[in-house]
Amino acid sequence: MQSTVKQLAGMQGVKRRVVYVGLYEFIAIVLSAILLELMSNAGTAESLGLAIAASAVAIIWNLVFNSLFERWESRRQQPGRSLGVRIIHAIGFEGGLLVLLVPLVAWWYGVGLWQALLMDLGLLVFFLVYTFVFTWAFDRVFGLPASANKPCANAC
């Protein structure tokens, strides 16, 4: 196991994103299915189905958002990921996901947008913390992406 982690440490680009998204979403499906079941009158199967559908949306959003975020990050004057940068990352990702998932939750459970928003806000609070902690732990285990390690060129 330790040799596998060493091989993955320092990975960059698409490989890094695929590992990040795969681990993140696997854990997210399990946790969000539990949370959705607790917040709704739906059963396990219905909540798991929504968790999987939401995960598919989140995977696409994750790839788009992290590509844009790393492009922005590579233009910054200051290398590394400060607490502020990590907070911006978590809020940006979760805010975009909220906009994408509220209509899905409303349709899936047959509820109004307001109730879907409230349910999604419950998940958002949990996932803001989860995203922050997961990304921090991922960076600790696998190292920072190149975008966070290089100083900005003159084009910033």
mmCIF file with all atom_site columns, C-alpha atoms in Angstrom:
data_model
loop_
_atom_site.group_PDB
_atom_site.id
_atom_site.type_symbol
_atom_site.label_atom_id
_atom_site.label_alt_id
_atom_site.label_comp_id
_atom_site.label_asym_id
_atom_site.label_entity_id
_atom_site.label_seq_id
_atom_site.pdbx_PDB_ins_code
_atom_site.Cartn_x
_atom_site.Cartn_y
_atom_site.Cartn_z
_atom_site.occupancy
_atom_site.B_iso_or_equiv
_atom_site.pdbx_formal_charge
_atom_site.auth_seq_id
_atom_site.auth_comp_id
_atom_site.auth_asym_id
_atom_site.auth_atom_id
_atom_site.pdbx_PDB_model_num
ATOM 1   C CA . MET A 1 1   ? 0.000   0.000  0.000   1.00 0.00 ? 1   MET A CA 1
ATOM 2   C CA . GLN A 1 2   ? 2.737   2.454  0.912   1.00 0.00 ? 2   GLN A CA 1
ATOM 3   C CA . SER A 1 3   ? 4.552   1.845  -2.390  1.00 0.00 ? 3   SER A CA 1
ATOM 4   C CA . THR A 1 4   ? 1.289   2.565  -4.257  1.00 0.00 ? 4   THR A CA 1
ATOM 5   C CA . VAL A 1 5   ? 0.890   5.859  -2.388  1.00 0.00 ? 5   VAL A CA 1
ATOM 6   C CA . LYS A 1 6   ? 4.533   6.736  -3.190  1.00 0.00 ? 6   LYS A CA 1
ATOM 7   C CA . GLN A 1 7   ? 3.907   5.984  -6.867  1.00 0.00 ? 7   GLN A CA 1
ATOM 8   C CA . LEU A 1 8   ? 0.845   8.234  -6.855  1.00 0.00 ? 8   LEU A CA 1
ATOM 9   C CA . ALA A 1 9   ? 2.524   11.013 -4.847  1.00 0.00 ? 9   ALA A CA 1
ATOM 10  C CA . GLY A 1 10  ? 3.330   13.943 -7.059  1.00 0.00 ? 10  GLY A CA 1
ATOM 11  C CA . MET A 1 11  ? 0.974   12.863 -9.827  1.00 0.00 ? 11  MET A CA 1
ATOM 12  C CA . GLN A 1 12  ? -0.252  15.686 -12.036 1.00 0.00 ? 12  GLN A CA 1
ATOM 13  C CA . GLY A 1 13  ? -2.742  16.538 -14.756 1.00 0.00 ? 13  GLY A CA 1
ATOM 14  C CA . VAL A 1 14  ? -5.490  14.201 -15.845 1.00 0.00 ? 14  VAL A CA 1
ATOM 15  C CA . LYS A 1 15  ? -4.266  11.281 -13.719 1.00 0.00 ? 15  LYS A CA 1
ATOM 16  C CA . ARG A 1 16  ? -4.437  13.457 -10.597 1.00 0.00 ? 16  ARG A CA 1
ATOM 17  C CA . ARG A 1 17  ? -7.943  14.662 -11.469 1.00 0.00 ? 17  ARG A CA 1
ATOM 18  C CA . VAL A 1 18  ? -9.241  11.141 -12.148 1.00 0.00 ? 18  VAL A CA 1
ATOM 19  C CA . VAL A 1 19  ? -7.912  9.793  -8.835  1.00 0.00 ? 19  VAL A CA 1
ATOM 20  C CA . TYR A 1 20  ? -9.216  12.854 -6.980  1.00 0.00 ? 20  TYR A CA 1
ATOM 21  C CA . VAL A 1 21  ? -12.689 12.639 -8.515  1.00 0.00 ? 21  VAL A CA 1
ATOM 22  C CA . GLY A 1 22  ? -12.923 8.857  -8.118  1.00 0.00 ? 22  GLY A CA 1
ATOM 23  C CA . LEU A 1 23  ? -12.063 8.886  -4.420  1.00 0.00 ? 23  LEU A CA 1
ATOM 24  C CA . TYR A 1 24  ? -14.106 11.985 -3.702  1.00 0.00 ? 24  TYR A CA 1
ATOM 25  C CA . GLU A 1 25  ? -17.244 10.705 -5.440  1.00 0.00 ? 25  GLU A CA 1
ATOM 26  C CA . PHE A 1 26  ? -17.101 7.183  -4.034  1.00 0.00 ? 26  PHE A CA 1
ATOM 27  C CA . ILE A 1 27  ? -17.093 8.559  -0.494  1.00 0.00 ? 27  ILE A CA 1
ATOM 28  C CA . ALA A 1 28  ? -19.637 11.244 -1.453  1.00 0.00 ? 28  ALA A CA 1
ATOM 29  C CA . ILE A 1 29  ? -22.144 8.689  -2.827  1.00 0.00 ? 29  ILE A CA 1
ATOM 30  C CA . VAL A 1 30  ? -22.123 6.712  0.397   1.00 0.00 ? 30  VAL A CA 1
ATOM 31  C CA . LEU A 1 31  ? -22.397 9.763  2.640   1.00 0.00 ? 31  LEU A CA 1
ATOM 32  C CA . SER A 1 32  ? -24.959 11.636 0.550   1.00 0.00 ? 32  SER A CA 1
ATOM 33  C CA . ALA A 1 33  ? -27.215 8.568  0.220   1.00 0.00 ? 33  ALA A CA 1
ATOM 34  C CA . ILE A 1 34  ? -27.292 8.328  4.016   1.00 0.00 ? 34  ILE A CA 1
ATOM 35  C CA . LEU A 1 35  ? -27.952 12.050 4.407   1.00 0.00 ? 35  LEU A CA 1
ATOM 36  C CA . LEU A 1 36  ? -30.651 12.093 1.719   1.00 0.00 ? 36  LEU A CA 1
ATOM 37  C CA . GLU A 1 37  ? -32.432 9.173  3.318   1.00 0.00 ? 37  GLU A CA 1
ATOM 38  C CA . LEU A 1 38  ? -32.362 10.944 6.681   1.00 0.00 ? 38  LEU A CA 1
ATOM 39  C CA . MET A 1 39  ? -33.665 14.234 5.203   1.00 0.00 ? 39  MET A CA 1
ATOM 40  C CA . SER A 1 40  ? -36.453 12.744 3.082   1.00 0.00 ? 40  SER A CA 1
ATOM 41  C CA . ASN A 1 41  ? -39.261 10.255 3.372   1.00 0.00 ? 41  ASN A CA 1
ATOM 42  C CA . ALA A 1 42  ? -37.642 8.245  0.591   1.00 0.00 ? 42  ALA A CA 1
ATOM 43  C CA . GLY A 1 43  ? -36.168 4.827  1.050   1.00 0.00 ? 43  GLY A CA 1
ATOM 44  C CA . THR A 1 44  ? -32.608 3.683  0.694   1.00 0.00 ? 44  THR A CA 1
ATOM 45  C CA . ALA A 1 45  ? -32.891 2.722  -2.987  1.00 0.00 ? 45  ALA A CA 1
ATOM 46  C CA . GLU A 1 46  ? -34.418 6.058  -4.016  1.00 0.00 ? 46  GLU A CA 1
ATOM 47  C CA . SER A 1 47  ? -31.854 8.026  -2.009  1.00 0.00 ? 47  SER A CA 1
ATOM 48  C CA . LEU A 1 48  ? -28.989 5.943  -3.391  1.00 0.00 ? 48  LEU A CA 1
ATOM 49  C CA . GLY A 1 49  ? -30.309 6.520  -6.913  1.00 0.00 ? 49  GLY A CA 1
ATOM 50  C CA . LEU A 1 50  ? -30.335 10.280 -6.368  1.00 0.00 ? 50  LEU A CA 1
ATOM 51  C CA . ALA A 1 51  ? -26.874 10.125 -4.799  1.00 0.00 ? 51  ALA A CA 1
ATOM 52  C CA . ILE A 1 52  ? -25.547 8.334  -7.896  1.00 0.00 ? 52  ILE A CA 1
ATOM 53  C CA . ALA A 1 53  ? -27.271 10.810 -10.250 1.00 0.00 ? 53  ALA A CA 1
ATOM 54  C CA . ALA A 1 54  ? -25.944 13.742 -8.227  1.00 0.00 ? 54  ALA A CA 1
ATOM 55  C CA . SER A 1 55  ? -22.508 12.153 -8.321  1.00 0.00 ? 55  SER A CA 1
ATOM 56  C CA . ALA A 1 56  ? -22.606 12.019 -12.122 1.00 0.00 ? 56  ALA A CA 1
ATOM 57  C CA . VAL A 1 57  ? -23.457 15.744 -12.200 1.00 0.00 ? 57  VAL A CA 1
ATOM 58  C CA . ALA A 1 58  ? -20.747 16.423 -9.606  1.00 0.00 ? 58  ALA A CA 1
ATOM 59  C CA . ILE A 1 59  ? -18.106 14.514 -11.581 1.00 0.00 ? 59  ILE A CA 1
ATOM 60  C CA . ILE A 1 60  ? -18.700 16.612 -14.675 1.00 0.00 ? 60  ILE A CA 1
ATOM 61  C CA . TRP A 1 61  ? -18.782 19.814 -12.603 1.00 0.00 ? 61  TRP A CA 1
ATOM 62  C CA . ASN A 1 62  ? -15.655 18.741 -10.710 1.00 0.00 ? 62  ASN A CA 1
ATOM 63  C CA . LEU A 1 63  ? -13.673 18.268 -13.916 1.00 0.00 ? 63  LEU A CA 1
ATOM 64  C CA . VAL A 1 64  ? -14.832 21.598 -15.331 1.00 0.00 ? 64  VAL A CA 1
ATOM 65  C CA . PHE A 1 65  ? -14.440 23.546 -12.082 1.00 0.00 ? 65  PHE A CA 1
ATOM 66  C CA . ASN A 1 66  ? -11.025 22.160 -11.143 1.00 0.00 ? 66  ASN A CA 1
ATOM 67  C CA . SER A 1 67  ? -9.670  22.792 -14.637 1.00 0.00 ? 67  SER A CA 1
ATOM 68  C CA . LEU A 1 68  ? -10.817 26.416 -14.416 1.00 0.00 ? 68  LEU A CA 1
ATOM 69  C CA . PHE A 1 69  ? -9.614  26.735 -10.810 1.00 0.00 ? 69  PHE A CA 1
ATOM 70  C CA . GLU A 1 70  ? -6.141  25.394 -11.616 1.00 0.00 ? 70  GLU A CA 1
ATOM 71  C CA . ARG A 1 71  ? -5.911  27.751 -14.619 1.00 0.00 ? 71  ARG A CA 1
ATOM 72  C CA . TRP A 1 72  ? -6.696  30.656 -12.285 1.00 0.00 ? 72  TRP A CA 1
ATOM 73  C CA . GLU A 1 73  ? -4.344  29.276 -9.637  1.00 0.00 ? 73  GLU A CA 1
ATOM 74  C CA . SER A 1 74  ? -1.428  29.031 -12.061 1.00 0.00 ? 74  SER A CA 1
ATOM 75  C CA . ARG A 1 75  ? -1.700  32.770 -12.763 1.00 0.00 ? 75  ARG A CA 1
ATOM 76  C CA . ARG A 1 76  ? -1.457  33.784 -9.105  1.00 0.00 ? 76  ARG A CA 1
ATOM 77  C CA . GLN A 1 77  ? 1.694   35.452 -7.850  1.00 0.00 ? 77  GLN A CA 1
ATOM 78  C CA . GLN A 1 78  ? 1.808   33.332 -4.698  1.00 0.00 ? 78  GLN A CA 1
ATOM 79  C CA . PRO A 1 79  ? 2.451   29.571 -4.967  1.00 0.00 ? 79  PRO A CA 1
ATOM 80  C CA . GLY A 1 80  ? 0.808   27.075 -2.624  1.00 0.00 ? 80  GLY A CA 1
ATOM 81  C CA . ARG A 1 81  ? -2.711  26.770 -1.278  1.00 0.00 ? 81  ARG A CA 1
ATOM 82  C CA . SER A 1 82  ? -3.449  29.023 1.653   1.00 0.00 ? 82  SER A CA 1
ATOM 83  C CA . LEU A 1 83  ? -6.501  28.720 3.864   1.00 0.00 ? 83  LEU A CA 1
ATOM 84  C CA . GLY A 1 84  ? -8.154  31.481 1.825   1.00 0.00 ? 84  GLY A CA 1
ATOM 85  C CA . VAL A 1 85  ? -7.517  29.688 -1.473  1.00 0.00 ? 85  VAL A CA 1
ATOM 86  C CA . ARG A 1 86  ? -8.916  26.460 -0.036  1.00 0.00 ? 86  ARG A CA 1
ATOM 87  C CA . ILE A 1 87  ? -12.046 28.309 1.156   1.00 0.00 ? 87  ILE A CA 1
ATOM 88  C CA . ILE A 1 88  ? -12.504 29.903 -2.291  1.00 0.00 ? 88  ILE A CA 1
ATOM 89  C CA . HIS A 1 89  ? -12.132 26.448 -3.863  1.00 0.00 ? 89  HIS A CA 1
ATOM 90  C CA . ALA A 1 90  ? -14.718 24.840 -1.572  1.00 0.00 ? 90  ALA A CA 1
ATOM 91  C CA . ILE A 1 91  ? -17.269 27.669 -1.890  1.00 0.00 ? 91  ILE A CA 1
ATOM 92  C CA . GLY A 1 92  ? -16.861 27.911 -5.664  1.00 0.00 ? 92  GLY A CA 1
ATOM 93  C CA . PHE A 1 93  ? -17.276 24.203 -6.194  1.00 0.00 ? 93  PHE A CA 1
ATOM 94  C CA . GLU A 1 94  ? -20.222 23.777 -3.838  1.00 0.00 ? 94  GLU A CA 1
ATOM 95  C CA . GLY A 1 95  ? -21.959 26.960 -5.023  1.00 0.00 ? 95  GLY A CA 1
ATOM 96  C CA . GLY A 1 96  ? -21.896 25.781 -8.622  1.00 0.00 ? 96  GLY A CA 1
ATOM 97  C CA . LEU A 1 97  ? -23.055 22.330 -7.626  1.00 0.00 ? 97  LEU A CA 1
ATOM 98  C CA . LEU A 1 98  ? -25.967 23.826 -5.678  1.00 0.00 ? 98  LEU A CA 1
ATOM 99  C CA . VAL A 1 99  ? -27.187 25.610 -8.815  1.00 0.00 ? 99  VAL A CA 1
ATOM 100 C CA . LEU A 1 100 ? -26.965 22.355 -10.780 1.00 0.00 ? 100 LEU A CA 1
ATOM 101 C CA . LEU A 1 101 ? -28.530 20.011 -8.209  1.00 0.00 ? 101 LEU A CA 1
ATOM 102 C CA . VAL A 1 102 ? -31.566 21.880 -6.862  1.00 0.00 ? 102 VAL A CA 1
ATOM 103 C CA . PRO A 1 103 ? -33.647 21.182 -10.007 1.00 0.00 ? 103 PRO A CA 1
ATOM 104 C CA . LEU A 1 104 ? -32.556 17.530 -9.964  1.00 0.00 ? 104 LEU A CA 1
ATOM 105 C CA . VAL A 1 105 ? -33.528 17.065 -6.309  1.00 0.00 ? 105 VAL A CA 1
ATOM 106 C CA . ALA A 1 106 ? -36.908 18.762 -6.931  1.00 0.00 ? 106 ALA A CA 1
ATOM 107 C CA . TRP A 1 107 ? -37.647 16.508 -9.886  1.00 0.00 ? 107 TRP A CA 1
ATOM 108 C CA . TRP A 1 108 ? -36.349 13.293 -8.266  1.00 0.00 ? 108 TRP A CA 1
ATOM 109 C CA . TYR A 1 109 ? -38.364 13.615 -5.064  1.00 0.00 ? 109 TYR A CA 1
ATOM 110 C CA . GLY A 1 110 ? -41.320 15.422 -6.673  1.00 0.00 ? 110 GLY A CA 1
ATOM 111 C CA . VAL A 1 111 ? -40.987 18.441 -4.393  1.00 0.00 ? 111 VAL A CA 1
ATOM 112 C CA . GLY A 1 112 ? -40.930 22.174 -5.009  1.00 0.00 ? 112 GLY A CA 1
ATOM 113 C CA . LEU A 1 113 ? -37.761 24.119 -5.673  1.00 0.00 ? 113 LEU A CA 1
ATOM 114 C CA . TRP A 1 114 ? -37.888 25.659 -2.198  1.00 0.00 ? 114 TRP A CA 1
ATOM 115 C CA . GLN A 1 115 ? -37.953 22.253 -0.455  1.00 0.00 ? 115 GLN A CA 1
ATOM 116 C CA . ALA A 1 116 ? -35.260 20.974 -2.816  1.00 0.00 ? 116 ALA A CA 1
ATOM 117 C CA . LEU A 1 117 ? -33.158 24.044 -2.009  1.00 0.00 ? 117 LEU A CA 1
ATOM 118 C CA . LEU A 1 118 ? -33.513 23.422 1.716   1.00 0.00 ? 118 LEU A CA 1
ATOM 119 C CA . MET A 1 119 ? -32.526 19.769 1.298   1.00 0.00 ? 119 MET A CA 1
ATOM 120 C CA . ASP A 1 120 ? -29.600 20.708 -0.899  1.00 0.00 ? 120 ASP A CA 1
ATOM 121 C CA . LEU A 1 121 ? -28.509 23.367 1.609   1.00 0.00 ? 121 LEU A CA 1
ATOM 122 C CA . GLY A 1 122 ? -28.391 20.649 4.266   1.00 0.00 ? 122 GLY A CA 1
ATOM 123 C CA . LEU A 1 123 ? -26.099 18.635 2.037   1.00 0.00 ? 123 LEU A CA 1
ATOM 124 C CA . LEU A 1 124 ? -24.127 21.744 1.116   1.00 0.00 ? 124 LEU A CA 1
ATOM 125 C CA . VAL A 1 125 ? -23.228 22.507 4.715   1.00 0.00 ? 125 VAL A CA 1
ATOM 126 C CA . PHE A 1 126 ? -21.914 18.999 5.168   1.00 0.00 ? 126 PHE A CA 1
ATOM 127 C CA . PHE A 1 127 ? -20.128 18.928 1.804   1.00 0.00 ? 127 PHE A CA 1
ATOM 128 C CA . LEU A 1 128 ? -18.473 22.314 2.273   1.00 0.00 ? 128 LEU A CA 1
ATOM 129 C CA . VAL A 1 129 ? -16.647 20.806 5.215   1.00 0.00 ? 129 VAL A CA 1
ATOM 130 C CA . TYR A 1 130 ? -16.149 17.490 3.408   1.00 0.00 ? 130 TYR A CA 1
ATOM 131 C CA . THR A 1 131 ? -14.698 19.181 0.298   1.00 0.00 ? 131 THR A CA 1
ATOM 132 C CA . PHE A 1 132 ? -12.302 21.269 2.365   1.00 0.00 ? 132 PHE A CA 1
ATOM 133 C CA . VAL A 1 133 ? -11.115 18.304 4.475   1.00 0.00 ? 133 VAL A CA 1
ATOM 134 C CA . PHE A 1 134 ? -10.937 15.892 1.532   1.00 0.00 ? 134 PHE A CA 1
ATOM 135 C CA . THR A 1 135 ? -8.914  18.291 -0.631  1.00 0.00 ? 135 THR A CA 1
ATOM 136 C CA . TRP A 1 136 ? -6.540  19.064 2.222   1.00 0.00 ? 136 TRP A CA 1
ATOM 137 C CA . ALA A 1 137 ? -6.057  15.346 2.980   1.00 0.00 ? 137 ALA A CA 1
ATOM 138 C CA . PHE A 1 138 ? -5.661  14.529 -0.729  1.00 0.00 ? 138 PHE A CA 1
ATOM 139 C CA . ASP A 1 139 ? -2.951  17.187 -1.086  1.00 0.00 ? 139 ASP A CA 1
ATOM 140 C CA . ARG A 1 140 ? -1.190  15.892 2.043   1.00 0.00 ? 140 ARG A CA 1
ATOM 141 C CA . VAL A 1 141 ? -1.140  12.315 0.718   1.00 0.00 ? 141 VAL A CA 1
ATOM 142 C CA . PHE A 1 142 ? -0.556  12.977 -3.002  1.00 0.00 ? 142 PHE A CA 1
ATOM 143 C CA . GLY A 1 143 ? 1.194   16.369 -2.950  1.00 0.00 ? 143 GLY A CA 1
ATOM 144 C CA . LEU A 1 144 ? 0.083   19.661 -4.433  1.00 0.00 ? 144 LEU A CA 1
ATOM 145 C CA . PRO A 1 145 ? -0.710  20.007 -8.139  1.00 0.00 ? 145 PRO A CA 1
ATOM 146 C CA . ALA A 1 146 ? 1.878   21.770 -10.279 1.00 0.00 ? 146 ALA A CA 1
ATOM 147 C CA . SER A 1 147 ? -0.439  24.781 -10.537 1.00 0.00 ? 147 SER A CA 1
ATOM 148 C CA . ALA A 1 148 ? -0.006  25.444 -6.810  1.00 0.00 ? 148 ALA A CA 1
ATOM 149 C CA . ASN A 1 149 ? 3.762   24.951 -6.794  1.00 0.00 ? 149 ASN A CA 1
ATOM 150 C CA . LYS A 1 150 ? 5.054   27.204 -9.506  1.00 0.00 ? 150 LYS A CA 1
ATOM 151 C CA . PRO A 1 151 ? 5.398   30.970 -9.169  1.00 0.00 ? 151 PRO A CA 1
ATOM 152 C CA . CYS A 1 152 ? 3.426   33.069 -11.609 1.00 0.00 ? 152 CYS A CA 1
ATOM 153 C CA . ALA A 1 153 ? 5.149   34.226 -14.789 1.00 0.00 ? 153 ALA A CA 1
ATOM 154 C CA . ASN A 1 154 ? 5.125   37.857 -15.972 1.00 0.00 ? 154 ASN A CA 1
ATOM 155 C CA . ALA A 1 155 ? 1.704   37.356 -17.611 1.00 0.00 ? 155 ALA A CA 1
ATOM 156 C CA . CYS A 1 156 ? -0.197  37.455 -14.268 1.00 0.00 ? 156 CYS A CA 1
#
